[in-house]
mmCIF file of C-alpha atoms in Angstrom:
data_model
loop_
_atom_site.group_PDB
_atom_site.id
_atom_site.type_symbol
_atom_site.label_atom_id
_atom_site.label_comp_id
_atom_site.label_asym_id
_atom_site.label_seq_id
_atom_site.Cartn_x
_atom_site.Cartn_y
_atom_site.Cartn_z
ATOM 1 C CA MET E 226 -1.769 3.609 31.992
ATOM 2 C CA LYS E 227 -2.275 4.137 28.272
ATOM 3 C CA ASN E 228 -4.918 1.218 28.635
ATOM 4 C CA THR E 229 -6.555 2.965 31.364
ATOM 5 C CA ALA E 230 -6.504 6.320 29.270
ATOM 6 C CA THR E 231 -8.019 4.814 26.642
ATOM 7 C CA LEU E 232 -10.579 2.502 28.992
ATOM 8 C CA LEU E 233 -11.210 5.936 30.317
ATOM 9 C CA ALA E 234 -12.037 7.732 27.084
ATOM 10 C CA ALA E 235 -14.565 4.622 25.978
ATOM 11 C CA ALA E 236 -16.389 5.000 28.641
ATOM 12 C CA THR E 237 -17.112 8.921 28.794
ATOM 13 C CA LEU E 238 -17.757 8.362 24.986
ATOM 14 C CA ALA E 239 -20.040 5.271 25.522
ATOM 15 C CA THR E 240 -22.287 7.656 28.160
ATOM 16 C CA ALA E 241 -22.080 10.785 25.587
ATOM 17 C CA LEU E 242 -23.596 9.169 22.597
ATOM 18 C CA SER E 243 -25.489 5.730 22.287
ATOM 19 C CA ALA E 244 -23.363 3.436 20.433
ATOM 20 C CA GLN E 245 -25.103 2.902 17.163
ATOM 21 C CA ALA E 246 -24.579 0.487 13.845
ATOM 22 C CA ALA E 247 -23.773 2.969 10.818
ATOM 23 C CA PRO E 248 -26.878 5.047 9.711
ATOM 24 C CA ALA E 249 -29.573 2.461 7.556
ATOM 25 C CA GLN E 250 -29.547 3.310 4.090
ATOM 26 C CA THR E 251 -31.833 7.172 3.580
ATOM 27 C CA GLN E 252 -32.719 9.338 0.263
ATOM 28 C CA ASN E 253 -29.921 10.982 1.124
ATOM 29 C CA SER E 254 -27.344 7.993 1.535
ATOM 30 C CA GLN E 255 -27.786 6.972 -1.571
ATOM 31 C CA GLN E 256 -26.527 9.484 -3.196
ATOM 32 C CA ILE E 257 -22.963 8.630 -1.786
ATOM 33 C CA ASP E 258 -20.730 7.972 -4.819
ATOM 34 C CA ARG E 259 -18.188 6.344 -2.263
ATOM 35 C CA THR E 260 -16.525 6.451 1.503
ATOM 36 C CA GLN E 261 -13.152 7.375 3.102
ATOM 37 C CA GLU E 262 -11.959 6.530 6.589
ATOM 38 C CA VAL E 263 -9.024 8.501 8.032
ATOM 39 C CA ALA E 264 -7.144 8.459 10.935
ATOM 40 C CA TYR E 265 -6.325 11.185 13.943
ATOM 41 C CA THR E 266 -5.311 11.276 16.893
ATOM 42 C CA CYS E 267 -7.336 13.528 19.823
ATOM 43 C CA GLN E 268 -6.941 15.228 22.669
ATOM 44 C CA ILE E 269 -9.508 14.419 25.562
ATOM 45 C CA GLU E 270 -9.533 16.101 29.138
ATOM 46 C CA ARG E 271 -9.045 13.669 32.310
ATOM 47 C CA GLY E 272 -8.803 14.934 35.724
ATOM 48 C CA GLY E 273 -7.324 18.461 34.433
ATOM 49 C CA LYS E 274 -4.912 16.220 31.997
ATOM 50 C CA LYS E 275 -4.802 16.394 28.446
ATOM 51 C CA GLN E 276 -4.616 12.548 26.684
ATOM 52 C CA SER E 277 -4.130 11.542 23.609
ATOM 53 C CA ILE E 278 -6.584 8.874 22.176
ATOM 54 C CA LYS E 279 -7.113 7.776 18.551
ATOM 55 C CA ALA E 280 -9.945 8.063 15.910
ATOM 56 C CA THR E 281 -11.113 7.971 12.559
ATOM 57 C CA ALA E 282 -14.085 9.264 10.845
ATOM 58 C CA MET E 283 -15.466 7.738 7.861
ATOM 59 C CA TYR E 284 -16.693 10.837 5.496
ATOM 60 C CA GLY E 285 -19.405 9.917 2.357
ATOM 61 C CA ILE E 286 -18.163 11.796 -0.525
ATOM 62 C CA LYS E 287 -20.135 12.649 -4.058
ATOM 63 C CA GLY E 288 -18.624 14.110 -6.907
ATOM 64 C CA SER E 289 -15.559 16.411 -4.901
ATOM 65 C CA ASP E 290 -18.221 16.844 -1.840
ATOM 66 C CA ILE E 291 -17.882 15.369 1.648
ATOM 67 C CA ILE E 292 -21.432 15.612 2.250
ATOM 68 C CA VAL E 293 -21.518 13.159 5.059
ATOM 69 C CA ALA E 294 -19.475 12.140 8.163
ATOM 70 C CA GLN E 295 -19.577 9.392 11.094
ATOM 71 C CA VAL E 296 -16.876 9.305 13.666
ATOM 72 C CA LYS E 297 -15.499 6.692 15.705
ATOM 73 C CA ILE E 298 -14.034 6.008 19.291
ATOM 74 C CA ASN E 299 -12.888 2.519 20.787
ATOM 75 C CA GLY E 300 -15.668 1.101 18.292
ATOM 76 C CA VAL E 301 -18.792 3.823 19.823
ATOM 77 C CA ILE E 302 -19.911 5.129 16.806
ATOM 78 C CA THR E 303 -21.694 8.273 15.942
ATOM 79 C CA PRO E 304 -25.156 9.221 14.346
ATOM 80 C CA GLY E 305 -24.526 10.535 10.659
ATOM 81 C CA MET E 306 -23.365 13.905 10.558
ATOM 82 C CA TRP E 307 -24.675 16.066 7.315
ATOM 83 C CA ARG E 308 -22.037 18.674 6.073
ATOM 84 C CA ASP E 309 -23.612 22.295 6.806
ATOM 85 C CA THR E 310 -22.626 23.679 3.781
ATOM 86 C CA SER E 311 -23.188 27.710 5.269
ATOM 87 C CA PHE E 312 -20.750 27.547 7.316
ATOM 88 C CA THR E 313 -17.707 28.077 4.981
ATOM 89 C CA LEU E 314 -14.263 28.190 7.720
ATOM 90 C CA MET E 315 -14.491 24.332 8.167
ATOM 91 C CA ASN E 316 -15.931 21.653 7.557
ATOM 92 C CA ARG E 317 -19.434 21.520 9.952
ATOM 93 C CA PHE E 318 -21.393 18.543 10.203
ATOM 94 C CA ILE E 319 -24.103 18.292 12.405
ATOM 95 C CA SER E 320 -26.510 15.508 12.863
ATOM 96 C CA SER E 321 -30.138 15.509 12.220
ATOM 97 C CA ASP E 322 -31.991 12.827 13.796
ATOM 98 C CA PRO E 323 -33.911 14.510 16.810
ATOM 99 C CA ALA E 324 -34.241 10.745 18.454
ATOM 100 C CA GLU E 325 -30.156 11.379 19.107
ATOM 101 C CA ARG E 326 -28.058 14.018 20.631
ATOM 102 C CA GLU E 327 -27.519 17.093 18.595
ATOM 103 C CA THR E 328 -23.572 15.747 17.446
ATOM 104 C CA VAL E 329 -21.584 17.835 15.465
ATOM 105 C CA TRP E 330 -17.582 17.268 14.201
ATOM 106 C CA THR E 331 -15.441 19.716 12.335
ATOM 107 C CA THR E 332 -12.215 19.539 10.390
ATOM 108 C CA MET E 333 -10.048 22.124 8.487
ATOM 109 C CA PRO E 334 -11.099 23.300 5.481
ATOM 110 C CA ALA E 335 -11.104 19.951 2.686
ATOM 111 C CA ASP E 336 -12.847 17.980 -0.245
ATOM 112 C CA ALA E 337 -12.602 14.990 -1.421
ATOM 113 C CA ALA E 338 -8.766 15.556 -3.467
ATOM 114 C CA ASN E 339 -7.434 17.024 -0.060
ATOM 115 C CA LEU E 340 -9.786 15.390 3.261
ATOM 116 C CA ALA E 341 -6.456 12.368 4.078
ATOM 117 C CA LYS E 342 -4.069 15.368 4.308
ATOM 118 C CA VAL E 343 -6.001 17.875 6.685
ATOM 119 C CA ASP E 344 -6.686 17.993 10.290
ATOM 120 C CA GLY E 345 -9.921 17.656 12.378
ATOM 121 C CA GLY E 346 -11.253 19.928 15.055
ATOM 122 C CA LYS E 347 -13.600 18.798 17.596
ATOM 123 C CA LEU E 348 -15.902 16.271 18.252
ATOM 124 C CA SER E 349 -18.654 17.525 20.554
ATOM 125 C CA VAL E 350 -22.557 16.825 21.780
ATOM 126 C CA ALA E 351 -25.712 18.622 22.859
ATOM 127 C CA GLU E 352 -27.650 16.767 25.631
ATOM 128 C CA GLN E 353 -30.690 18.713 23.180
ATOM 129 C CA THR E 354 -31.148 20.545 19.875
ATOM 130 C CA GLY E 355 -30.050 24.038 21.047
ATOM 131 C CA ALA E 356 -28.829 23.004 24.144
ATOM 132 C CA GLN E 357 -24.712 24.093 25.182
ATOM 133 C CA GLN E 358 -22.457 21.570 23.494
ATOM 134 C CA SER E 359 -20.308 19.277 25.378
ATOM 135 C CA ILE E 360 -16.243 18.820 23.705
ATOM 136 C CA VAL E 361 -15.980 15.010 23.777
ATOM 137 C CA LEU E 362 -12.513 15.219 21.519
ATOM 138 C CA ASP E 363 -9.967 18.268 21.086
ATOM 139 C CA ASP E 364 -7.634 19.347 18.625
ATOM 140 C CA CYS E 365 -8.049 15.969 16.329
ATOM 141 C CA LYS E 366 -4.878 15.861 14.270
ATOM 142 C CA LEU E 367 -3.944 13.744 10.988
ATOM 143 C CA ASP E 368 -2.565 10.558 12.154
ATOM 144 C CA ALA E 369 -1.342 10.030 8.234
ATOM 145 C CA SER E 370 0.456 6.842 9.307
ATOM 146 C CA ALA E 371 -3.104 5.340 10.437
ATOM 147 C CA THR E 372 -4.504 6.915 7.795
ATOM 148 C CA ALA E 373 -2.136 4.930 4.885
ATOM 149 C CA ARG E 374 -2.820 1.394 7.377
ATOM 150 C CA LEU E 375 -6.705 1.524 6.375
ATOM 151 C CA LYS E 376 -8.731 -0.120 4.510
ATOM 152 C CA HIS E 377 -9.677 1.536 1.266
#
């Protein structure tokens, strides 16, 4: 039963996002000093029922600023999403590749010092830039024990 939920979530995400490797080295990504991976347990809705699914986010950090993120669910990786510094209530990351669906990831306010101590939020995608976002993952909570087991 648990595997069925995971498979359904993976199939849904694969449909919503095209699987791709990490973005190629660009002028922006060369500014990253280091990366940090954080694990979350998120909610998906299938057939009117909420189900839990594991996800991780890899963050690119410059100094104390988190500047880029990618979310991975069952081996499917989102496009790189750059920090929207104009939105200060939460950390919001938005993809900017016109060849990919617009993807947005939110987390609770964090900087490099407390990134692995705060909850995530939502992952959403749109069919095209400016279109209504569809929520893929919701209510992403920090999984501290899974984060501690990740390679650093």
